Every structure is written in structure tokens, then in C-alpha cells.
mmCIF file of C-alpha atoms in Angstrom:
data_model
loop_
_atom_site.group_PDB
_atom_site.id
_atom_site.type_symbol
_atom_site.label_atom_id
_atom_site.label_comp_id
_atom_site.label_asym_id
_atom_site.label_seq_id
_atom_site.Cartn_x
_atom_site.Cartn_y
_atom_site.Cartn_z
ATOM 1 C CA MET A 1 -15.242 6.066 -7.473
ATOM 2 C CA ASP A 2 -16.773 9.480 -6.808
ATOM 3 C CA SER A 3 -14.297 12.357 -7.754
ATOM 4 C CA ALA A 4 -16.686 15.703 -7.392
ATOM 5 C CA PRO A 5 -18.832 17.471 -4.655
ATOM 6 C CA HIS A 6 -21.720 15.965 -3.851
ATOM 7 C CA GLU A 7 -24.557 18.323 -4.484
ATOM 8 C CA GLY A 8 -25.925 18.546 -0.725
ATOM 9 C CA ALA A 9 -23.297 16.779 0.680
ATOM 10 C CA GLN A 10 -23.196 17.583 4.458
ATOM 11 C CA VAL A 11 -20.037 17.237 6.930
ATOM 12 C CA SER A 12 -21.850 14.774 9.817
ATOM 13 C CA PRO A 13 -19.555 12.586 11.986
ATOM 14 C CA PRO A 14 -20.684 10.469 14.087
ATOM 15 C CA GLU A 15 -21.331 10.744 17.941
ATOM 16 C CA PRO A 16 -18.366 10.492 20.127
ATOM 17 C CA VAL A 17 -16.593 13.135 17.783
ATOM 18 C CA ARG A 18 -19.686 16.106 17.883
ATOM 19 C CA ARG A 19 -19.645 15.181 21.534
ATOM 20 C CA VAL A 20 -15.521 15.587 21.843
ATOM 21 C CA MET A 21 -16.454 19.486 19.577
ATOM 22 C CA ALA A 22 -19.095 20.188 21.956
ATOM 23 C CA VAL A 23 -16.824 20.138 25.325
ATOM 24 C CA LEU A 24 -14.616 21.896 23.523
ATOM 25 C CA ARG A 25 -16.998 24.989 21.912
ATOM 26 C CA GLU A 26 -18.929 25.178 25.652
ATOM 27 C CA ARG A 27 -15.559 25.520 26.912
ATOM 28 C CA GLY A 28 -14.928 28.273 24.792
ATOM 29 C CA HIS A 29 -11.870 26.866 22.567
ATOM 30 C CA GLY A 30 -12.732 26.523 19.219
ATOM 31 C CA ALA A 31 -13.272 23.322 16.814
ATOM 32 C CA TRP A 32 -13.194 21.946 13.889
ATOM 33 C CA LEU A 33 -12.792 18.251 11.128
ATOM 34 C CA VAL A 34 -9.884 19.214 9.370
ATOM 35 C CA GLY A 35 -8.231 17.471 6.213
ATOM 36 C CA GLY A 36 -9.337 14.292 4.629
ATOM 37 C CA CYS A 37 -12.099 13.594 6.730
ATOM 38 C CA VAL A 38 -13.543 16.866 4.927
ATOM 39 C CA ARG A 39 -12.702 16.150 1.571
ATOM 40 C CA ASP A 40 -14.093 12.636 1.735
ATOM 41 C CA SER A 41 -17.464 13.503 3.412
ATOM 42 C CA LEU A 42 -17.515 16.262 0.772
ATOM 43 C CA LEU A 43 -17.413 13.509 -2.280
ATOM 44 C CA GLY A 44 -19.845 11.671 -0.915
ATOM 45 C CA ARG A 45 -16.417 8.761 1.145
ATOM 46 C CA GLU A 46 -16.511 6.576 3.642
ATOM 47 C CA VAL A 47 -14.110 8.037 6.328
ATOM 48 C CA HIS A 48 -11.877 5.839 8.518
ATOM 49 C CA ASP A 49 -10.293 8.795 11.235
ATOM 50 C CA TRP A 50 -12.258 12.299 11.748
ATOM 51 C CA ASP A 51 -9.048 14.413 12.949
ATOM 52 C CA LEU A 52 -10.422 17.773 14.854
ATOM 53 C CA ALA A 53 -8.088 20.919 15.807
ATOM 54 C CA THR A 54 -8.589 23.077 18.369
ATOM 55 C CA SER A 55 -7.574 25.942 19.732
ATOM 56 C CA ALA A 56 -7.301 24.575 22.727
ATOM 57 C CA LYS A 57 -3.614 23.879 24.170
ATOM 58 C CA PRO A 58 -2.946 20.219 24.377
ATOM 59 C CA LYS A 59 -3.242 20.177 27.825
ATOM 60 C CA GLN A 60 -6.065 21.993 28.075
ATOM 61 C CA VAL A 61 -8.006 19.533 26.385
ATOM 62 C CA SER A 62 -6.653 16.845 28.749
ATOM 63 C CA ARG A 63 -7.660 18.008 31.112
ATOM 64 C CA LEU A 64 -11.697 18.438 29.196
ATOM 65 C CA PHE A 65 -11.892 14.356 29.150
ATOM 66 C CA PRO A 66 -11.745 11.964 31.451
ATOM 67 C CA ARG A 67 -9.062 9.252 28.703
ATOM 68 C CA VAL A 68 -6.834 11.336 27.609
ATOM 69 C CA ILE A 69 -3.849 9.689 25.727
ATOM 70 C CA PRO A 70 -1.128 11.850 24.560
ATOM 71 C CA THR A 71 0.531 10.770 21.799
ATOM 72 C CA GLY A 72 1.508 13.408 20.173
ATOM 73 C CA ILE A 73 1.918 15.569 22.644
ATOM 74 C CA ASP A 74 5.061 17.630 21.132
ATOM 75 C CA HIS A 75 3.503 18.511 17.791
ATOM 76 C CA GLY A 76 -0.185 19.618 19.728
ATOM 77 C CA THR A 77 -1.662 15.884 19.833
ATOM 78 C CA VAL A 78 -3.656 14.481 21.990
ATOM 79 C CA THR A 79 -5.807 11.374 21.414
ATOM 80 C CA VAL A 80 -9.262 11.352 23.755
ATOM 81 C CA LEU A 81 -11.275 8.307 24.099
ATOM 82 C CA GLN A 82 -14.762 9.596 24.025
ATOM 83 C CA ASP A 83 -17.073 6.237 24.257
ATOM 84 C CA ASP A 84 -13.693 4.411 23.128
ATOM 85 C CA GLU A 85 -13.853 5.390 20.246
ATOM 86 C CA PRO A 86 -10.016 7.259 19.247
ATOM 87 C CA ILE A 87 -10.058 10.687 18.548
ATOM 88 C CA GLU A 88 -7.114 12.719 17.360
ATOM 89 C CA VAL A 89 -7.246 16.187 18.938
ATOM 90 C CA THR A 90 -4.699 18.531 17.354
ATOM 91 C CA THR A 91 -3.625 22.004 18.885
ATOM 92 C CA LEU A 92 -3.817 24.707 15.819
ATOM 93 C CA ARG A 93 -0.616 24.895 15.361
ATOM 94 C CA GLY A 94 2.231 26.753 12.711
ATOM 95 C CA GLU A 95 5.319 25.459 11.765
ATOM 96 C CA GLY A 96 9.401 26.866 11.645
ATOM 97 C CA ALA A 97 12.067 25.494 8.430
ATOM 98 C CA TYR A 98 12.222 22.311 7.773
ATOM 99 C CA THR A 99 16.513 21.421 7.567
ATOM 100 C CA ASP A 100 16.187 17.978 7.465
ATOM 101 C CA GLY A 101 13.462 18.389 4.009
ATOM 102 C CA ARG A 102 10.975 15.421 6.513
ATOM 103 C CA ARG A 103 9.725 17.750 9.502
ATOM 104 C CA PRO A 104 10.007 20.955 10.895
ATOM 105 C CA ASP A 105 12.553 22.666 12.806
ATOM 106 C CA GLU A 106 9.826 23.412 15.443
ATOM 107 C CA VAL A 107 6.186 23.769 16.183
ATOM 108 C CA PHE A 108 4.081 26.465 17.115
ATOM 109 C CA PHE A 109 0.258 26.489 18.268
ATOM 110 C CA VAL A 110 -1.515 29.547 16.751
ATOM 111 C CA SER A 111 -4.777 31.013 17.587
ATOM 112 C CA ASP A 112 -6.396 31.151 13.374
ATOM 113 C CA ILE A 113 -7.782 28.524 11.214
ATOM 114 C CA GLU A 114 -6.714 29.649 8.502
ATOM 115 C CA GLU A 115 -3.196 30.004 9.694
ATOM 116 C CA ASP A 116 -2.895 26.375 10.507
ATOM 117 C CA LEU A 117 -4.346 25.180 6.840
ATOM 118 C CA ALA A 118 -1.980 27.116 5.447
ATOM 119 C CA ARG A 119 0.279 24.946 6.647
ATOM 120 C CA ARG A 120 -1.591 21.544 4.886
ATOM 121 C CA ASP A 121 -0.062 20.139 1.933
ATOM 122 C CA PHE A 122 -2.926 20.132 -0.399
ATOM 123 C CA THR A 123 -6.266 22.348 -0.823
ATOM 124 C CA VAL A 124 -9.042 19.843 -1.201
ATOM 125 C CA ASN A 125 -6.721 18.540 2.473
ATOM 126 C CA GLY A 126 -7.044 22.092 3.087
ATOM 127 C CA MET A 127 -10.522 23.167 4.684
ATOM 128 C CA ALA A 128 -11.450 23.029 7.600
ATOM 129 C CA VAL A 129 -15.274 22.989 8.941
ATOM 130 C CA ASP A 130 -17.500 24.294 12.603
ATOM 131 C CA GLY A 131 -19.196 22.481 14.735
ATOM 132 C CA ARG A 132 -22.009 24.560 13.450
ATOM 133 C CA GLY A 133 -21.294 22.853 9.649
ATOM 134 C CA ALA A 134 -19.781 26.897 9.376
ATOM 135 C CA MET A 135 -17.096 25.404 6.302
ATOM 136 C CA VAL A 136 -13.759 27.660 6.331
ATOM 137 C CA ASP A 137 -12.012 27.307 2.706
ATOM 138 C CA PRO A 138 -9.211 29.903 2.476
ATOM 139 C CA PHE A 139 -7.435 28.726 0.070
ATOM 140 C CA GLY A 140 -10.686 27.067 -2.947
ATOM 141 C CA GLY A 141 -9.995 23.232 -1.980
ATOM 142 C CA LEU A 142 -13.974 23.242 -2.917
ATOM 143 C CA GLU A 143 -13.510 24.792 -6.243
ATOM 144 C CA ASP A 144 -10.313 22.303 -7.086
ATOM 145 C CA LEU A 145 -12.431 19.191 -5.508
ATOM 146 C CA ALA A 146 -15.548 19.634 -7.676
ATOM 147 C CA SER A 147 -12.499 20.689 -10.913
ATOM 148 C CA ARG A 148 -10.890 17.682 -10.179
ATOM 149 C CA THR A 149 -7.691 19.682 -9.394
ATOM 150 C CA ILE A 150 -4.499 18.532 -7.041
ATOM 151 C CA ARG A 151 -3.008 21.875 -6.406
ATOM 152 C CA ALA A 152 -0.306 22.877 -3.599
ATOM 153 C CA VAL A 153 -1.272 24.863 -1.181
ATOM 154 C CA GLY A 154 0.259 28.064 -1.630
ATOM 155 C CA ASP A 155 3.602 27.980 -3.028
ATOM 156 C CA PRO A 156 4.392 24.137 -4.471
ATOM 157 C CA LEU A 157 8.213 24.601 -4.410
ATOM 158 C CA GLU A 158 8.315 25.818 -0.814
ATOM 159 C CA ARG A 159 4.942 23.027 0.074
ATOM 160 C CA PHE A 160 7.659 20.516 -1.486
ATOM 161 C CA THR A 161 10.644 21.426 -0.307
ATOM 162 C CA GLU A 162 9.075 21.662 3.446
ATOM 163 C CA ASP A 163 8.031 17.520 3.523
ATOM 164 C CA GLY A 164 9.535 15.093 0.300
ATOM 165 C CA LEU A 165 6.529 13.585 0.613
ATOM 166 C CA ARG A 166 4.163 15.717 -0.052
ATOM 167 C CA VAL A 167 5.360 15.169 -4.547
ATOM 168 C CA LEU A 168 4.335 11.151 -3.758
ATOM 169 C CA ARG A 169 0.756 12.400 -2.034
ATOM 170 C CA GLY A 170 -0.158 14.036 -5.076
ATOM 171 C CA ALA A 171 0.582 11.536 -7.409
ATOM 172 C CA ARG A 172 -1.079 9.213 -5.174
ATOM 173 C CA PHE A 173 -4.300 11.713 -5.120
ATOM 174 C CA VAL A 174 -4.219 11.641 -9.390
ATOM 175 C CA ALA A 175 -5.675 8.028 -8.271
ATOM 176 C CA THR A 176 -7.481 7.570 -5.424
ATOM 177 C CA LEU A 177 -9.403 11.015 -6.057
ATOM 178 C CA GLU A 178 -9.243 10.415 -9.581
ATOM 179 C CA CYS A 179 -7.817 14.419 -9.408
ATOM 180 C CA GLU A 180 -5.550 15.653 -12.205
ATOM 181 C CA LEU A 181 -1.992 17.302 -11.334
ATOM 182 C CA ASP A 182 -2.387 21.453 -11.359
ATOM 183 C CA ALA A 183 0.123 22.167 -14.056
ATOM 184 C CA LYS A 184 2.187 24.451 -11.356
ATOM 185 C CA THR A 185 1.882 21.630 -8.779
ATOM 186 C CA GLU A 186 3.733 19.108 -11.435
ATOM 187 C CA ALA A 187 6.358 21.308 -12.203
ATOM 188 C CA ALA A 188 7.760 21.423 -8.930
ATOM 189 C CA PHE A 189 7.848 17.692 -8.339
ATOM 190 C CA GLY A 190 10.946 17.530 -10.638
ATOM 191 C CA PRO A 191 13.321 20.375 -9.010
ATOM 192 C CA THR A 192 12.125 19.257 -5.319
ATOM 193 C CA LEU A 193 13.235 15.757 -6.152
ATOM 194 C CA PRO A 194 16.683 15.976 -3.953
ATOM 195 C CA ILE A 195 13.638 16.509 -0.683
ATOM 196 C CA PHE A 196 11.913 13.996 -1.751
ATOM 197 C CA ARG A 197 15.298 11.543 -1.961
ATOM 198 C CA LYS A 198 15.248 12.437 1.543
ATOM 199 C CA VAL A 199 12.359 10.186 3.549
ATOM 200 C CA SER A 200 12.201 6.883 4.856
ATOM 201 C CA PRO A 201 11.921 4.027 2.694
ATOM 202 C CA GLU A 202 8.627 2.910 4.770
ATOM 203 C CA ARG A 203 7.287 6.483 4.152
ATOM 204 C CA VAL A 204 7.448 6.241 0.670
ATOM 205 C CA ARG A 205 6.062 2.103 1.095
ATOM 206 C CA ASP A 206 3.354 3.151 2.814
ATOM 207 C CA GLU A 207 2.333 5.427 0.315
ATOM 208 C CA TRP A 208 2.780 3.171 -2.447
ATOM 209 C CA LEU A 209 0.514 0.854 -0.673
ATOM 210 C CA LYS A 210 -2.022 3.393 0.000
ATOM 211 C CA THR A 211 -2.050 4.236 -3.623
ATOM 212 C CA MET A 212 -2.880 0.578 -4.189
ATOM 213 C CA LYS A 213 -6.366 1.065 -2.455
ATOM 214 C CA ALA A 214 -7.366 3.546 -5.927
ATOM 215 C CA GLN A 215 -9.212 1.957 -8.601
ATOM 216 C CA ARG A 216 -6.879 2.932 -11.075
ATOM 217 C CA PRO A 217 -3.547 2.638 -9.621
ATOM 218 C CA SER A 218 -1.345 3.470 -12.954
ATOM 219 C CA ARG A 219 -3.155 7.079 -13.080
ATOM 220 C CA ALA A 220 -0.483 8.096 -10.083
ATOM 221 C CA PHE A 221 2.699 5.781 -11.684
ATOM 222 C CA ALA A 222 2.073 7.654 -14.866
ATOM 223 C CA VAL A 223 2.419 10.870 -13.081
ATOM 224 C CA MET A 224 5.563 9.330 -11.652
ATOM 225 C CA LYS A 225 7.410 8.383 -14.957
ATOM 226 C CA ARG A 226 6.519 11.893 -16.245
ATOM 227 C CA THR A 227 8.457 13.670 -13.929
ATOM 228 C CA GLY A 228 11.161 11.785 -12.359
ATOM 229 C CA LEU A 229 10.009 10.614 -9.140
ATOM 230 C CA LEU A 230 10.243 7.305 -10.304
ATOM 231 C CA ALA A 231 13.106 6.938 -11.294
ATOM 232 C CA ALA A 232 13.782 9.207 -7.392
ATOM 233 C CA CYS A 233 12.808 5.893 -5.871
ATOM 234 C CA CYS A 234 12.230 2.416 -8.131
ATOM 235 C CA GLU A 235 15.303 1.934 -11.663
ATOM 236 C CA PRO A 236 13.687 -1.154 -11.784
ATOM 237 C CA LEU A 237 9.938 0.171 -12.519
ATOM 238 C CA ASP A 238 11.778 3.298 -14.317
ATOM 239 C CA GLY A 239 14.551 1.372 -16.291
ATOM 240 C CA LEU A 240 10.765 -0.954 -18.909
ATOM 241 C CA ASP A 241 10.917 -0.267 -21.742
ATOM 242 C CA ASP A 242 7.932 1.262 -23.724
ATOM 243 C CA GLN A 243 5.939 -1.763 -24.056
ATOM 244 C CA ASP A 244 6.790 -3.068 -21.170
ATOM 245 C CA TRP A 245 5.795 -0.158 -19.171
ATOM 246 C CA ARG A 246 2.504 0.652 -20.575
ATOM 247 C CA ALA A 247 1.565 -3.893 -20.406
ATOM 248 C CA SER A 248 2.592 -3.229 -16.505
ATOM 249 C CA LEU A 249 0.236 -0.073 -15.708
ATOM 250 C CA SER A 250 -2.838 -1.847 -17.828
ATOM 251 C CA ALA A 251 -1.689 -5.379 -15.545
ATOM 252 C CA LEU A 252 -2.343 -3.301 -12.672
ATOM 253 C CA ASP A 253 -5.429 -1.352 -13.056
ATOM 254 C CA ARG A 254 -7.581 -5.048 -13.999
ATOM 255 C CA CYS A 255 -5.600 -6.399 -11.436
ATOM 256 C CA GLU A 256 -8.243 -7.345 -7.925
ATOM 257 C CA LEU A 257 -5.857 -7.776 -5.441
ATOM 258 C CA SER A 258 -5.574 -5.718 -2.692
ATOM 259 C CA GLY A 259 -2.115 -4.600 -0.340
ATOM 260 C CA ALA A 260 0.907 -5.435 -1.561
ATOM 261 C CA GLU A 261 -0.265 -8.198 -3.297
ATOM 262 C CA ARG A 262 -0.918 -6.207 -5.921
ATOM 263 C CA LEU A 263 2.249 -5.139 -6.296
ATOM 264 C CA GLY A 264 3.065 -8.397 -8.290
ATOM 265 C CA ALA A 265 0.536 -7.143 -11.561
ATOM 266 C CA LEU A 266 3.199 -3.653 -11.229
ATOM 267 C CA PHE A 267 6.323 -5.578 -10.884
ATOM 268 C CA HIS A 268 5.375 -8.639 -13.267
ATOM 269 C CA ARG A 269 8.310 -7.239 -15.547
ATOM 270 C CA VAL A 270 11.031 -6.754 -13.556
ATOM 271 C CA PRO A 271 13.705 -9.404 -12.908
ATOM 272 C CA VAL A 272 12.906 -11.074 -9.650
ATOM 273 C CA ALA A 273 15.978 -9.877 -8.458
ATOM 274 C CA ALA A 274 15.535 -6.047 -9.438
ATOM 275 C CA VAL A 275 12.518 -6.815 -7.379
ATOM 276 C CA ASP A 276 13.413 -8.590 -4.294
ATOM 277 C CA ASP A 277 16.416 -6.288 -4.026
ATOM 278 C CA TRP A 278 14.093 -2.694 -3.999
ATOM 279 C CA LEU A 279 11.550 -4.809 -1.357
ATOM 280 C CA LYS A 280 13.931 -5.226 0.809
ATOM 281 C CA ALA A 281 15.468 -1.538 0.461
ATOM 282 C CA TYR A 282 11.899 0.012 1.270
ATOM 283 C CA ARG A 283 11.034 -2.104 3.951
ATOM 284 C CA PHE A 284 8.938 -4.678 2.875
ATOM 285 C CA SER A 285 8.275 -7.804 5.304
ATOM 286 C CA ASN A 286 9.805 -10.838 4.619
ATOM 287 C CA ALA A 287 6.118 -11.848 4.362
ATOM 288 C CA GLU A 288 5.490 -9.864 1.748
ATOM 289 C CA ARG A 289 8.343 -9.934 -0.355
ATOM 290 C CA LYS A 290 7.937 -14.133 -0.174
ATOM 291 C CA VAL A 291 4.596 -13.182 -2.125
ATOM 292 C CA LEU A 292 5.391 -10.291 -3.781
ATOM 293 C CA VAL A 293 8.648 -12.847 -6.169
ATOM 294 C CA GLY A 294 6.018 -15.820 -6.314
ATOM 295 C CA THR A 295 3.682 -13.556 -7.501
ATOM 296 C CA VAL A 296 5.834 -11.907 -10.164
ATOM 297 C CA THR A 297 7.331 -15.585 -10.481
ATOM 298 C CA ALA A 298 3.941 -16.568 -11.525
ATOM 299 C CA ALA A 299 3.057 -14.633 -13.809
ATOM 300 C CA ASP A 300 4.819 -16.464 -16.012
ATOM 301 C CA ALA A 301 2.338 -18.993 -16.553
ATOM 302 C CA PRO A 302 2.291 -22.487 -18.383
ATOM 303 C CA LEU A 303 -0.753 -21.808 -19.957
ATOM 304 C CA ASN A 304 -1.673 -24.302 -22.351
ATOM 305 C CA GLY A 305 0.683 -25.812 -20.583
ATOM 306 C CA SER A 306 0.718 -30.322 -19.892
ATOM 307 C CA ASP A 307 -0.585 -31.000 -16.348
ATOM 308 C CA GLU A 308 3.164 -31.795 -15.388
ATOM 309 C CA ALA A 309 3.966 -27.738 -16.490
ATOM 310 C CA LEU A 310 1.448 -26.810 -13.986
ATOM 311 C CA ARG A 311 1.763 -28.826 -11.166
ATOM 312 C CA ARG A 312 5.650 -28.068 -11.145
ATOM 313 C CA TRP A 313 4.104 -23.886 -11.533
ATOM 314 C CA LEU A 314 2.047 -25.006 -8.742
ATOM 315 C CA ALA A 315 5.145 -25.800 -6.475
ATOM 316 C CA PRO A 316 6.357 -23.030 -5.096
ATOM 317 C CA VAL A 317 3.053 -20.858 -5.377
ATOM 318 C CA ARG A 318 0.733 -23.230 -4.119
ATOM 319 C CA PRO A 319 1.070 -21.255 -0.085
ATOM 320 C CA MET A 320 0.002 -17.548 -2.349
ATOM 321 C CA LEU A 321 -2.223 -19.151 -4.486
ATOM 322 C CA ASP A 322 -5.207 -16.690 -4.502
ATOM 323 C CA ALA A 323 -2.271 -14.048 -5.316
ATOM 324 C CA ALA A 324 -0.258 -16.032 -8.011
ATOM 325 C CA LEU A 325 -3.616 -16.403 -9.872
ATOM 326 C CA GLY A 326 -4.889 -12.877 -9.302
ATOM 327 C CA VAL A 327 -1.244 -11.354 -10.811
ATOM 328 C CA VAL A 328 -2.343 -14.570 -13.693
ATOM 329 C CA ARG A 329 -5.250 -13.140 -15.236
ATOM 330 C CA ALA A 330 -4.359 -9.586 -14.405
ATOM 331 C CA VAL A 331 -1.566 -10.147 -16.730
ATOM 332 C CA HIS A 332 -3.218 -12.458 -19.245
ATOM 333 C CA GLU A 333 -6.832 -12.136 -19.294
ATOM 334 C CA ASP A 334 -9.010 -13.911 -20.948
ATOM 335 C CA ASP A 335 -5.865 -16.843 -21.261
ATOM 336 C CA GLY A 336 -5.243 -16.304 -17.296
ATOM 337 C CA GLU A 337 -9.266 -16.701 -16.381
ATOM 338 C CA ALA A 338 -9.147 -20.081 -18.462
ATOM 339 C CA PHE A 339 -5.868 -21.224 -16.955
ATOM 340 C CA GLY A 340 -7.062 -20.098 -12.990
ATOM 341 C CA ARG A 341 -10.141 -22.596 -13.786
ATOM 342 C CA ARG A 342 -7.986 -25.562 -15.258
ATOM 343 C CA VAL A 343 -5.452 -24.981 -11.500
ATOM 344 C CA ARG A 344 -8.523 -24.957 -9.499
ATOM 345 C CA ALA A 345 -10.003 -28.137 -10.969
ATOM 346 C CA MET A 346 -6.769 -30.006 -9.684
ATOM 347 C CA ASN A 347 -7.419 -29.694 -6.164
ATOM 348 C CA PRO A 348 -4.011 -28.367 -5.761
ATOM 349 C CA SER A 349 -4.188 -28.706 -1.619
ATOM 350 C CA ALA A 350 -4.594 -32.450 -2.446
ATOM 351 C CA LEU A 351 -1.118 -32.424 -4.972
ATOM 352 C CA THR A 352 2.898 -33.339 -3.845
ATOM 353 C CA LEU A 353 4.141 -30.513 -4.466
ATOM 354 C CA ASN A 354 7.042 -30.655 -2.324
ATOM 355 C CA VAL A 355 8.972 -32.674 0.269
ATOM 356 C CA GLY A 356 6.811 -32.434 2.654
ATOM 357 C CA ASP A 357 3.650 -34.020 1.010
ATOM 358 C CA LEU A 358 5.192 -37.493 -0.089
ATOM 359 C CA GLU A 359 4.195 -39.862 1.309
ATOM 360 C CA VAL A 360 8.188 -40.666 2.819
ATOM 361 C CA ARG A 361 10.174 -39.450 5.108
ATOM 362 C CA GLY A 362 13.974 -38.710 5.646
ATOM 363 C CA GLU A 363 14.301 -41.743 7.917
ATOM 364 C CA ASP A 364 12.975 -43.931 5.994
ATOM 365 C CA VAL A 365 15.508 -42.718 3.320
ATOM 366 C CA LYS A 366 18.018 -43.222 6.733
ATOM 367 C CA ALA A 367 16.813 -46.608 7.059
ATOM 368 C CA ALA A 368 17.957 -47.423 3.402
ATOM 369 C CA GLY A 369 21.235 -46.540 4.333
ATOM 370 C CA ALA A 370 20.838 -42.779 3.418
ATOM 371 C CA GLN A 371 23.283 -40.316 5.182
ATOM 372 C CA GLY A 372 23.803 -36.837 5.489
ATOM 373 C CA ARG A 373 23.077 -34.364 1.979
ATOM 374 C CA ALA A 374 22.270 -38.346 0.644
ATOM 375 C CA ILE A 375 19.121 -37.812 2.958
ATOM 376 C CA GLY A 376 17.812 -34.567 1.023
ATOM 377 C CA GLU A 377 19.004 -35.841 -2.577
ATOM 378 C CA VAL A 378 16.766 -39.255 -2.524
ATOM 379 C CA LEU A 379 13.936 -37.185 -1.646
ATOM 380 C CA ARG A 380 14.145 -34.897 -3.917
ATOM 381 C CA THR A 381 14.424 -37.490 -5.948
ATOM 382 C CA LEU A 382 11.111 -38.672 -5.341
ATOM 383 C CA LEU A 383 9.624 -35.161 -5.596
ATOM 384 C CA ASP A 384 10.906 -34.822 -9.449
ATOM 385 C CA GLU A 385 9.796 -38.479 -10.146
ATOM 386 C CA VAL A 386 5.762 -37.648 -8.738
ATOM 387 C CA LEU A 387 5.679 -34.594 -10.196
ATOM 388 C CA THR A 388 6.368 -35.879 -13.441
ATOM 389 C CA ASP A 389 3.797 -38.898 -12.480
ATOM 390 C CA PRO A 390 1.556 -38.312 -9.535
ATOM 391 C CA THR A 391 0.784 -42.687 -10.049
ATOM 392 C CA ARG A 392 3.871 -43.085 -8.618
ATOM 393 C CA GLY A 393 3.454 -41.394 -4.981
ATOM 394 C CA SER A 394 2.300 -44.211 -2.727
ATOM 395 C CA ARG A 395 3.992 -45.307 0.380
ATOM 396 C CA THR A 396 4.259 -49.277 -1.425
ATOM 397 C CA THR A 397 6.115 -47.190 -4.913
ATOM 398 C CA LEU A 398 8.491 -45.266 -3.270
ATOM 399 C CA LEU A 399 9.822 -47.209 -0.570
ATOM 400 C CA ALA A 400 10.801 -49.615 -2.674
ATOM 401 C CA ARG A 401 12.241 -46.536 -5.237
ATOM 402 C CA ILE A 402 14.226 -46.010 -2.533
ATOM 403 C CA GLN A 403 15.750 -48.688 -2.573
ATOM 404 C CA GLU A 404 16.946 -48.288 -5.934
ATOM 405 C CA LEU A 405 18.390 -44.596 -5.797
ATOM 406 C CA MET A 406 20.861 -46.435 -2.930
ATOM 407 C CA GLU A 407 21.488 -49.422 -5.209
ATOM 408 C CA ASP A 408 22.165 -47.531 -8.052
ATOM 409 C CA ARG A 409 24.149 -44.917 -5.094
ATOM 410 C CA ALA A 410 25.522 -48.692 -3.869
#
């Protein structure tokens, strides 16, 4: 991933964005591309969201375009649908005090683009480009981008006190942009952690998942560890000893999974119960929790185990097999690769790994005289025996075995 501006790089938005900017200019309003789209364009990276800032008020913007959604009109933002493309347009604004450390007490509109940029978090996000390609860079973002530096706009203590999430965003940018933290900016992390602790779990979760897009997410977590940020949001990880911590970061960087699944490599040295508690606290979905708990458990794979050991390892993780093997490869490297090939060769989809795979059902056990909980107990016994020896899995063999088990119970 490139981390310095491309020589001769230009900020070239798609045609629908250019049309919106042109309409605003024709009606006498200023229009600028701002924030991440400018930064990523200069880095030669793909831009997913083109954000526009304008001197026009939200109602003025709404009158200029036939299709407008008032997505955040109280804060100056509307979404213009141009050629069916949603384009977010925000009026230049300033912000009042952040009493709760999460959102400004008031938002007011301004007419100066530099005043708007002054409320941004980091200099690399504090640049703007007008419709003619002229750069507005009052805080040295272009220079910081070239030197691979994450620096707060203005006073970092003030910026981080305004919005507690900004420290976590700063750590993320160190990884996703492959930069280093400015010393003064990093020094402000610790004193503003009480503000960070006010941030909602959902916002923290989203930042963690965005960090998983980096080539080396460990860069973000190294910042979090040394600044106390990790202790503030994930005590189970912060409590690892040095050896386990280094192993976790190495596995995370090697892991080729994406999104929440990649976290399995990071958490593989943390007790499963603690992982699940953390996932609940930070509002991960039930599906994400199931996969992550499964992959953390799967990391302790029987690399040189018997076929029976592999079947028993497979039983709980087959629904998330790709993720489980991805974590095993990240944790165990070459041994994990060989383990994955051996597992795939067993054709997991054809194996009897749970009660539902058995060639008999509860009705068969009930017909033999079992009732209530005894039905499930007999089925689980049959499954255990088939996991040990798959040749015992035919329906004929299982029906005979049911009779034997019922006679033993009698």
C-alpha cells in the first residue's frame, strides 16, 4: 500500500460529483471536495465516498437539485441523488463545545472553507480541493502526507477532548495509511482517555473493523498498547504477557481474512469466555460472535493429530471452516497450511460431525422405547461413536446399536 502522495496525482471525482459541484458554482456558491476523498486520491488509492462541502445552506442546496434526501439537515448535510449516485453535501460549518465528548453542543454555518477545515481531526483529513483543482491546505496536510505523519489539526488536546473517538481513529490511520504519529499528537492520547471512555461501544467496534482493512493492523494496536488506549477498551488483550502479545500481533498481520473474522487471529491467546464477553460488550452481532468464538477455539488445532482428532476439531467449526482455517494458518504458519490441506482432503461436507448428520433420527430412538432426555442422550452417544469410527455410521449399524443401548438402559 502506498503511503506518500503520488507524483502528479490529481483529485478527479466522477462525473456525477463534478456536475453537482458545477451547479453549486454556477449559482454563486463555493464547492469543495473535502476529507478522506482528497487524502486517498493524493495517495493513489481507491475512493469510496466523495464528500462535498459548500457555502450554500442546506435549503439552498435542496432547491438546486430535483432529488435530495435530508439525511442530516440539522447538521447541514443533505444527500443529492445525481444520476442515481448518492452524493453527500455538507454546508461549511463550525462547532460549539463538546460537553459530552461525543458530539458538539451546537453547529453553526460559516462561509470560510478554512474555518470549516479547522474542526477536522487530523491534517491529512484537513485538506480541500475546489472544482478547478485548486488545493486548500491551511494546516500542512500535504506535507504530513508526504512525510507519513498523523498530526492533529491545531491543539491535539483540544481535538481529542471534542470527540473521544479521535484517538482511536488516529491509531487506525497509523495502520491503514502506514504512517507514524506526531509526538505531540501521541502525547495527548493518555490525558484524553477519560473522554474516549464516553464513546459508544458501537463506534469503537466500527473503528476496530475498519482497522482490519490495513495490511498490517498491528501498527494500530501497538499504538493502542503503548498509549493506554487498549487498556481502556479491551482489558483481555491488554492483559496478555509480552510473548503472547507479540504472537497475537504477528498472527493478525499474517491473517488473510477480512472484517470481524480477522480478529480471531488477534484474540487467539485470550480465553474464549473473555473474548465472548468483550464481543457482547462491544455490540458484535450474534453471527459475528459465533464465528469469532469458534475461530479462537479452532486456533488450538491438532496439527499432527489422528483422523479422529481432526473430525472432533471439525465438528464445531465446519459452518465457519474457511475462517477457522484462516486463523489456523495465521497462527501456525507452515504447519497450519499443511493442516488445512489435510482437513480439506477429508471432504468435511460429507462427514458425520453432528447429530443432524446421523443416518437415524429421534423418531428411530423413540420407536425403540426411549423417551424425553434419553432420546438426545442416545443420539449423542451414537455421534461420539461415529466420530471415533466412521464405519459405524450406516443406518443398519446405528439401528442395531440403538437396540443395544436401550437394552443396556433397561
